Coordinates of C-alpha atoms in Angstrom, one line a residue:
M1 CA 0.0 0.0 0.0
A2 CA 1.3 3.4 -1.0
K3 CA 2.4 5.7 1.8
V4 CA 0.3 8.9 2.5
K5 CA 2.3 11.9 1.4
V6 CA 2.5 14.8 3.9
G7 CA 3.8 18.3 3.8
V8 CA 4.5 20.7 6.6
A9 CA 4.1 24.5 6.3
G10 CA 6.0 26.4 8.9
Y11 CA 9.3 25.0 10.3
G12 CA 9.2 26.6 13.7
V13 CA 8.6 25.2 17.2
I14 CA 5.8 22.9 16.2
G15 CA 6.7 22.4 12.5
Q16 CA 10.1 20.9 13.3
R17 CA 8.5 18.4 15.6
L18 CA 5.7 17.6 13.2
A19 CA 8.2 16.9 10.5
D20 CA 10.1 14.5 12.8
G21 CA 6.9 12.9 13.9
V22 CA 5.7 12.2 10.4
A23 CA 9.1 10.9 9.3
L24 CA 8.8 8.3 12.0
Q25 CA 5.4 7.0 10.7
E26 CA 6.0 3.9 8.6
D27 CA 2.8 4.4 6.6
M28 CA 3.5 8.1 5.8
E29 CA 6.1 9.9 3.7
L30 CA 7.3 13.4 4.5
V31 CA 7.5 15.2 1.1
G32 CA 9.0 18.3 2.6
V33 CA 8.7 21.4 4.8
A34 CA 8.1 25.0 3.8
D35 CA 9.1 28.3 5.4
V36 CA 9.5 31.9 4.5
A37 CA 13.2 32.7 5.5
P38 CA 16.4 31.1 6.7
T39 CA 15.5 31.1 10.4
L40 CA 17.7 29.5 13.0
A41 CA 15.7 26.3 12.6
I42 CA 16.3 26.3 8.8
R43 CA 20.0 27.0 9.3
A44 CA 20.1 24.0 11.7
L45 CA 18.3 21.9 9.2
K46 CA 21.0 22.8 6.6
E47 CA 23.8 22.0 9.1
K48 CA 22.2 18.6 9.8
G49 CA 22.6 17.8 6.1
M50 CA 19.1 18.7 4.9
P51 CA 17.3 15.5 6.0
Y52 CA 14.0 17.1 4.7
K53 CA 13.4 18.9 1.4
L54 CA 12.8 22.6 1.9
Y55 CA 10.3 24.6 0.0
S56 CA 10.0 28.4 0.0
A57 CA 6.8 29.9 1.2
M58 CA 8.0 33.3 0.0
P59 CA 9.8 33.0 -3.3
E60 CA 10.9 36.7 -3.2
N61 CA 13.2 35.6 -0.4
Q62 CA 15.1 33.2 -2.6
Q63 CA 18.3 35.3 -2.4
L64 CA 18.4 34.9 1.3
F65 CA 18.6 31.1 1.0
D66 CA 21.1 31.3 -1.9
K67 CA 23.4 33.5 0.1
L68 CA 23.6 30.7 2.7
N69 CA 23.8 27.9 0.1
I70 CA 20.5 26.4 1.4
P71 CA 19.0 24.3 -1.3
I72 CA 15.3 25.0 -2.2
A73 CA 13.2 22.2 -3.8
G74 CA 10.5 24.6 -5.0
T75 CA 7.7 26.8 -3.7
L76 CA 5.0 26.1 -1.1
E77 CA 2.6 25.8 -4.1
D78 CA 4.8 23.0 -5.5
L79 CA 4.8 21.2 -2.2
V80 CA 1.0 21.4 -1.9
Q81 CA 0.6 19.9 -5.3
N82 CA 2.7 16.9 -4.4
V83 CA 1.0 15.9 -1.1
D84 CA -2.2 14.3 0.1
I85 CA -2.4 16.5 3.2
M86 CA -0.7 19.5 4.7
L87 CA 0.1 20.1 8.4
D88 CA 0.0 23.8 8.7
A89 CA 2.2 25.1 11.6
T90 CA 2.5 28.7 10.5
S91 CA 1.9 31.7 12.7
A92 CA -1.7 32.4 13.8
G93 CA -3.7 33.8 10.9
V94 CA -1.3 32.6 8.2
G95 CA -3.0 29.2 8.1
A96 CA -6.3 30.7 7.2
K97 CA -4.7 32.4 4.2
N98 CA -2.9 29.2 3.2
K99 CA -6.3 27.4 3.3
E100 CA -7.2 29.1 0.0
L101 CA -4.1 27.5 -1.6
Y102 CA -5.0 24.1 -0.2
K103 CA -8.6 24.4 -1.5
R104 CA -7.3 25.4 -4.9
Y105 CA -5.6 22.1 -5.3
G106 CA -8.2 20.0 -3.5
K107 CA -5.8 19.1 -0.6
K108 CA -6.8 18.4 3.0
A109 CA -5.1 20.2 5.8
V110 CA -4.6 20.2 9.6
F111 CA -4.3 23.5 11.4
Q112 CA -2.9 24.3 14.9
G113 CA -4.5 25.7 18.0
G114 CA -3.6 29.3 17.2
E115 CA -6.0 29.5 14.3
K116 CA -9.7 30.4 14.7
N117 CA -12.1 27.5 14.9
S118 CA -13.8 28.7 11.8
V119 CA -10.8 27.7 9.7
A120 CA -11.7 24.0 10.0
D121 CA -14.6 21.6 9.6
V122 CA -13.9 19.9 12.9
F123 CA -12.1 21.0 16.2
F124 CA -10.2 17.7 16.6
H125 CA -8.7 15.5 19.3
G126 CA -7.3 12.1 18.6
Y127 CA -8.7 10.3 21.7
A128 CA -11.8 12.4 22.4
N129 CA -13.5 12.8 19.0
Y130 CA -11.5 10.9 16.4
E131 CA -14.7 9.7 14.6
Q132 CA -15.8 13.3 13.9
G133 CA -12.7 13.9 11.9
L134 CA -13.1 10.9 9.5
G135 CA -13.0 12.1 5.9
Q136 CA -13.1 15.8 6.7
D137 CA -11.1 18.2 4.6
F138 CA -9.9 20.6 7.3
L139 CA -9.2 19.8 10.9
K140 CA -8.0 22.1 13.7
L141 CA -6.0 20.9 16.7
T142 CA -6.5 22.1 20.2
S143 CA -3.8 24.1 22.0
C144 CA -1.1 22.3 23.9
N145 CA -2.8 22.9 27.2
T146 CA -6.2 21.8 25.9
T147 CA -4.7 18.8 24.2
G148 CA -3.2 17.5 27.4
L149 CA -6.2 18.4 29.5
I150 CA -8.6 16.5 27.3
R151 CA -6.3 13.5 27.3
A152 CA -6.6 13.3 31.1
V153 CA -10.3 14.1 31.3
D154 CA -11.2 11.8 28.4
C155 CA -9.3 9.0 30.0
I156 CA -11.5 9.2 33.1
D157 CA -14.7 10.0 31.2
R158 CA -14.5 6.8 29.2
K159 CA -14.2 4.8 32.3
V160 CA -16.6 6.3 34.8
G161 CA -18.0 9.4 33.2
V162 CA -17.2 13.0 34.0
E163 CA -19.9 15.6 34.7
K164 CA -17.8 18.7 35.5
V165 CA -14.3 19.9 35.8
A166 CA -12.7 23.0 37.3
I167 CA -9.1 23.8 36.2
T168 CA -6.3 26.1 37.2
I169 CA -3.5 26.6 34.6
I170 CA -0.1 27.8 35.5
R171 CA 1.1 28.8 32.1
R172 CA 4.6 29.3 30.9
V173 CA 4.9 32.7 29.5
A174 CA 6.9 31.9 26.3
D175 CA 8.8 29.0 24.6
P176 CA 12.5 28.6 25.2
G177 CA 14.4 31.0 23.0
D178 CA 11.5 33.5 22.7
Y179 CA 12.1 37.1 23.6
H180 CA 8.9 38.8 22.5
R181 CA 7.3 38.6 25.9
G182 CA 10.2 40.4 27.5
L183 CA 12.0 39.7 30.8
T184 CA 9.4 39.4 33.5
N185 CA 9.3 38.9 37.3
A186 CA 5.5 38.6 37.8
L187 CA 2.5 36.4 37.6
Q188 CA -0.5 37.6 35.5
V189 CA -4.0 36.4 35.8
D190 CA -6.3 36.1 32.8
K191 CA -10.0 36.7 32.8
A192 CA -12.1 33.6 33.6
P193 CA -13.1 31.2 32.1
S194 CA -9.9 30.2 30.3
H195 CA -10.2 29.3 26.6
Q196 CA -8.9 25.8 27.5
A197 CA -12.1 25.1 29.6
V198 CA -14.3 26.5 26.8
D199 CA -12.4 24.4 24.2
L200 CA -12.8 21.3 26.3
M201 CA -16.6 21.8 26.2
T202 CA -16.4 22.2 22.4
I203 CA -14.8 18.9 22.1
M204 CA -16.6 17.2 25.0
P205 CA -20.0 19.1 25.2
H206 CA -21.4 16.7 27.8
I207 CA -18.9 18.1 30.4
D208 CA -19.4 21.4 32.2
A209 CA -15.9 23.0 32.5
T210 CA -14.5 26.3 33.8
G211 CA -11.0 27.5 34.7
I212 CA -8.6 30.2 35.6
L213 CA -5.2 30.8 33.9
V214 CA -2.1 32.3 35.4
H215 CA 0.9 33.3 33.3
A216 CA 4.3 32.5 35.0
P217 CA 7.8 33.7 34.0
V218 CA 9.1 30.2 33.0
T219 CA 9.6 28.5 29.7
H220 CA 9.5 24.7 30.2
G221 CA 6.0 23.4 30.5
H222 CA 2.6 24.3 31.9
I223 CA 1.0 22.8 35.0
I224 CA -2.7 22.3 35.2
T225 CA -4.7 21.3 38.3
V226 CA -8.0 19.5 37.6
L227 CA -10.9 19.1 40.0
A228 CA -13.2 16.5 38.4
K229 CA -16.7 15.5 39.4
T230 CA -17.2 12.0 38.2
K231 CA -20.4 10.0 37.7
Q232 CA -19.0 7.2 39.9
K233 CA -16.7 7.9 42.8
I234 CA -13.3 6.4 42.2
S235 CA -10.3 5.8 44.4
K236 CA -6.8 7.2 43.9
E237 CA -5.6 3.7 43.1
T238 CA -8.2 3.3 40.4
L239 CA -7.4 6.7 38.8
L240 CA -3.7 5.8 38.7
E241 CA -4.6 2.5 37.0
Y242 CA -6.6 4.4 34.4
F243 CA -3.7 6.8 33.7
R244 CA -1.1 4.1 33.5
E245 CA -3.1 2.4 30.8
N246 CA -2.9 5.4 28.6
A247 CA 0.2 5.6 26.4
R248 CA 0.1 9.4 26.3
I249 CA 0.0 9.9 30.1
R250 CA 3.1 9.3 32.2
V251 CA 2.7 8.8 36.0
V252 CA 5.5 10.3 38.0
R253 CA 6.2 10.8 41.7
L254 CA 7.6 13.7 43.7
E255 CA 9.3 11.1 45.8
D256 CA 11.4 10.0 42.9
G257 CA 12.6 13.6 42.1
F258 CA 10.0 14.8 39.7
L259 CA 9.5 18.0 41.6
G260 CA 8.0 20.1 38.7
N261 CA 8.2 21.1 35.1
A262 CA 12.0 21.5 35.1
S263 CA 12.5 18.0 36.4
L264 CA 10.5 16.5 33.6
F265 CA 12.3 18.6 30.9
K266 CA 15.7 17.4 32.3
Y267 CA 14.4 13.8 32.4
A268 CA 13.4 14.0 28.7
R269 CA 16.9 15.3 27.9
D270 CA 18.5 12.5 29.9
L271 CA 16.4 10.0 28.0
G272 CA 18.0 11.4 24.8
N273 CA 14.8 12.7 23.4
P274 CA 15.5 15.2 20.6
R275 CA 15.2 18.8 21.9
G276 CA 14.2 17.5 25.3
D277 CA 10.7 16.7 23.9
M278 CA 8.2 14.5 25.7
Y279 CA 5.0 13.5 23.9
E280 CA 3.3 12.4 27.1
I281 CA 1.7 14.6 29.7
A282 CA 2.7 13.7 33.2
V283 CA 0.5 13.4 36.3
W284 CA 2.0 13.5 39.8
E285 CA 0.9 10.5 41.9
E286 CA 1.1 12.6 45.1
S287 CA -1.1 15.3 43.6
I288 CA -4.2 13.0 43.5
V289 CA -6.6 13.8 46.4
H290 CA -10.3 13.7 47.0
S291 CA -12.5 16.7 47.7
G292 CA -15.7 15.1 48.9
D293 CA -16.8 12.9 46.1
D294 CA -14.7 14.8 43.5
I295 CA -11.1 14.0 42.7
M296 CA -8.2 16.4 42.1
F297 CA -4.8 16.0 40.4
A298 CA -2.1 17.9 38.7
I299 CA -0.6 17.4 35.2
N300 CA 2.5 18.8 33.4
I301 CA 2.1 19.9 29.8
P302 CA 5.3 19.8 27.6
Q303 CA 4.0 22.7 25.4
E304 CA 6.4 22.2 22.5
S305 CA 5.7 18.6 21.8
D306 CA 2.5 17.2 23.3
V307 CA 0.3 18.1 20.3
I308 CA 2.4 16.1 17.8
P309 CA 0.6 12.7 18.3
E310 CA -2.8 14.3 17.9
N311 CA -1.6 16.0 14.6
I312 CA -0.7 12.6 13.3
D313 CA -4.0 11.2 14.5
A314 CA -5.7 14.0 12.4
I315 CA -3.9 12.8 9.3
R316 CA -5.2 9.3 9.9
A317 CA -8.8 10.5 10.4
A318 CA -8.9 13.0 7.5
L319 CA -7.6 10.4 5.0
R320 CA -9.5 7.6 6.6
M321 CA -6.3 5.6 7.0
Q322 CA -8.0 3.9 10.0
N323 CA -11.7 4.2 10.8
D324 CA -11.2 2.8 14.3
R325 CA -10.1 5.3 16.9
M326 CA -7.9 3.0 19.0
E327 CA -6.3 1.4 16.0
A328 CA -5.4 4.9 14.7
V329 CA -3.9 6.3 17.9
G330 CA -2.2 2.9 18.6
L331 CA -0.3 3.2 15.3
T332 CA 0.6 6.8 15.9
N333 CA 1.9 5.8 19.4
K334 CA 3.8 2.8 18.1
Y335 CA 5.7 4.7 15.4
L336 CA 6.5 7.6 17.7
G337 CA 8.0 5.0 20.1
M338 CA 5.5 5.5 22.8
R339 CA 4.4 2.7 25.1
P340 CA 1.8 2.4 27.9
N341 CA 3.6 3.6 31.0
K342 CA 3.5 1.8 34.3
G343 CA 5.2 4.5 36.3
V344 CA 8.9 5.3 36.7

């Protein structure tokens, strides 16, 4: 069976990781990546020997690439014509403009969380609503925080049902290497409810969700506390069992040295994961407590990499590579090297 041909538009924080993730899928072929200028990521790609073909999304910048001897395989339009589906990881708003190009050539596309929901036919999550994405032309992923939050809530909901969640998000202020947010020494509170809670209800409309978000002057990972009202009361041990069954959730313990977001980032680097990435969200065993019949826990969101598996799920759904949800996410997990985690 021929491999599905995939292109990536935007070779930034997410685009780099999408390219790597697609390249690992044995039933997909990464045709190439596109960007507008020789950014540091593109320069690193060249220094690594150009493992991926590079296409120019802004042909008028050709001389900038020529000056650095960076080979260009063609234009973004050329790339689009040679793929079955595009993963659009461009800056917010650019994807909506690129959509017109995708439509012109009858190509499907997957957009990231920064785009408006109106850009897509379906607001998509691999575990929670895979079936709604089947055969659709345009899918939009949830943000990194919402992606991880839905993983955890969906994991519980499919076992015992969830009626309501209340969340608090301690949000990293910028990605590593970013300077546009400035140098800060403050916490900033957003107006409630946070968009992550609203987005969860869009994906899982049967759950009542609300939340508060606090920006923190750190760069490696968000932390979310979740207070869940379940339809059946569950014990801490049962909840841990549910989480450990899920390949995209890693159970960790404070006792073992996982003290926070920085511990998890360092652990990912010690594992040898490229860029210190971790596809899994992490839940702290010691954070799980009861509040009456409700249950509370805290999760870590590796914001640069946790959406990669769901993007690949979206390819599988849009192209109907697998109609069964668990078969699809299982293949994504397998090719990414993820395994059900039984604790560290």
